[in-house]
CSV table of C-alpha atoms in Angstrom, one decimal:
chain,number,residue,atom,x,y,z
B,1,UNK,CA,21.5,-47.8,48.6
B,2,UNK,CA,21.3,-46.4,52.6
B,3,UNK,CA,23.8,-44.0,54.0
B,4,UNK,CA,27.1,-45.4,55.3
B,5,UNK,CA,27.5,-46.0,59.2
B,6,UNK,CA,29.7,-43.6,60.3
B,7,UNK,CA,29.8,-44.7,64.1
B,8,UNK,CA,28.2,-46.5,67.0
B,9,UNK,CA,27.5,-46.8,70.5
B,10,UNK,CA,26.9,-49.9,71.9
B,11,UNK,CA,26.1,-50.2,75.8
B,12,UNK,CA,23.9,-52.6,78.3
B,13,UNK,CA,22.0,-50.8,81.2
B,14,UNK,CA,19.7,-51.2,83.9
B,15,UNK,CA,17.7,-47.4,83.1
B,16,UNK,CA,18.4,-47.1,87.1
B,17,UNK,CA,22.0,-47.2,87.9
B,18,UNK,CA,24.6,-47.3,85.5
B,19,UNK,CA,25.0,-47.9,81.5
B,20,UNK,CA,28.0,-49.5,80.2
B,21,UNK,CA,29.6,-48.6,77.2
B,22,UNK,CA,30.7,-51.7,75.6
B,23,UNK,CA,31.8,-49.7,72.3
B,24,UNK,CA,32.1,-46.6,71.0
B,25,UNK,CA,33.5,-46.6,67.6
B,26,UNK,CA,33.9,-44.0,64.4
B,27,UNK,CA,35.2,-44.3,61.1
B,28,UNK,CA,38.9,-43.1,60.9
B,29,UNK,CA,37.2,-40.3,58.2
B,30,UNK,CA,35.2,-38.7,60.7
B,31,UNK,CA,37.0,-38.6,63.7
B,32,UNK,CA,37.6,-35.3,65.3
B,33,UNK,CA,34.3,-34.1,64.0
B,34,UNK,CA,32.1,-34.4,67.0
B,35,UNK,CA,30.6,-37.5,66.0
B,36,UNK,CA,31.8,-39.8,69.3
B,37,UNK,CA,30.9,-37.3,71.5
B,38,UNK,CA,27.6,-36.8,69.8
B,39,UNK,CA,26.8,-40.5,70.9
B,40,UNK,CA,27.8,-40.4,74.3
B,41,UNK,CA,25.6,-37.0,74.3
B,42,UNK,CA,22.6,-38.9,73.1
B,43,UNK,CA,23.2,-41.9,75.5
B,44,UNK,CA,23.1,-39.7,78.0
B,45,UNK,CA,19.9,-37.8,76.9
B,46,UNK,CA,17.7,-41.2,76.7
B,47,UNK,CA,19.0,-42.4,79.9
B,48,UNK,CA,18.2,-39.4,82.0
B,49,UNK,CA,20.3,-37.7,84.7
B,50,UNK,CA,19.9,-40.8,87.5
B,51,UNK,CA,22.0,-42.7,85.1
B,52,UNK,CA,25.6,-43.1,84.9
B,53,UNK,CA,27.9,-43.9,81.8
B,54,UNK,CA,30.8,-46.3,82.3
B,55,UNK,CA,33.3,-47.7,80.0
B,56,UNK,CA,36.9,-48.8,79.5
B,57,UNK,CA,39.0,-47.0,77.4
B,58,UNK,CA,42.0,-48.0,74.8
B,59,UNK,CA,44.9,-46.3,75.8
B,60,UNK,CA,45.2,-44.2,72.2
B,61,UNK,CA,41.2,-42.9,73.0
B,62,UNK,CA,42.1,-41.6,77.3
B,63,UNK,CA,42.4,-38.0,76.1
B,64,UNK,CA,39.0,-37.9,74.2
B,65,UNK,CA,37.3,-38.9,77.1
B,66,UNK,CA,38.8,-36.4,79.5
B,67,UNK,CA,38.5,-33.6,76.8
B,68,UNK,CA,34.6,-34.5,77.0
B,69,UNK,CA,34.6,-34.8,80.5
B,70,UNK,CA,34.5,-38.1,81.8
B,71,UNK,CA,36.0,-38.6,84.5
B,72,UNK,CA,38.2,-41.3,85.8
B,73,UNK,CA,37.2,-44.1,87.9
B,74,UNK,CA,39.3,-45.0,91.3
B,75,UNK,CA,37.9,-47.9,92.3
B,76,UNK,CA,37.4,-50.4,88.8
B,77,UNK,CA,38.2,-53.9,89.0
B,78,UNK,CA,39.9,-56.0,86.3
B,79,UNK,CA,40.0,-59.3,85.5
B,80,UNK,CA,42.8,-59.7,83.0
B,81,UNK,CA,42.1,-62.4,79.8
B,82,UNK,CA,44.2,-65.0,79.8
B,83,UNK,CA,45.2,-65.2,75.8
């Protein structure tokens, strides 16, 4: 019937300060073919330049984001969960 989801982006912003990426996931099949950073690209297009992105990376995904160039972020804040 429709076309299979391939990936998503999910974030919550504010349009003012900062959007944060909650998830940011693609199909084992179509990783490495520009299809994460395609997302983050169009995120960043609707938001506008006055926007930040933010997000919290797996360990495994840490080189993905730096070969895109995000970059890290000194002074985050965690709360660890307790189970």
């Amino acid at each position: 019937p429709g076309k299979p989801l391939i990936g998503l982006a999910r974030g919550i912003t504010d349009f003012s300060w900062v959007c944060y990426i909650s998830e940011l996931a693609v199909c084992k099949s179509a990783q490495g073919l520009g299809i994460g950073k395609g997302l983050l690209d169009e995120a960043r297009r609707q938001l506008g330049p006055s926007v930040a992105i933010s997000l919290i990376s797996v360990p495994d995904a840490v080189g993905f984001y730096e070969r895109i160039g995000m970059k890290r972020m000194p002074d985050a804040f965690w709360f660890a969960r307790e189970r």
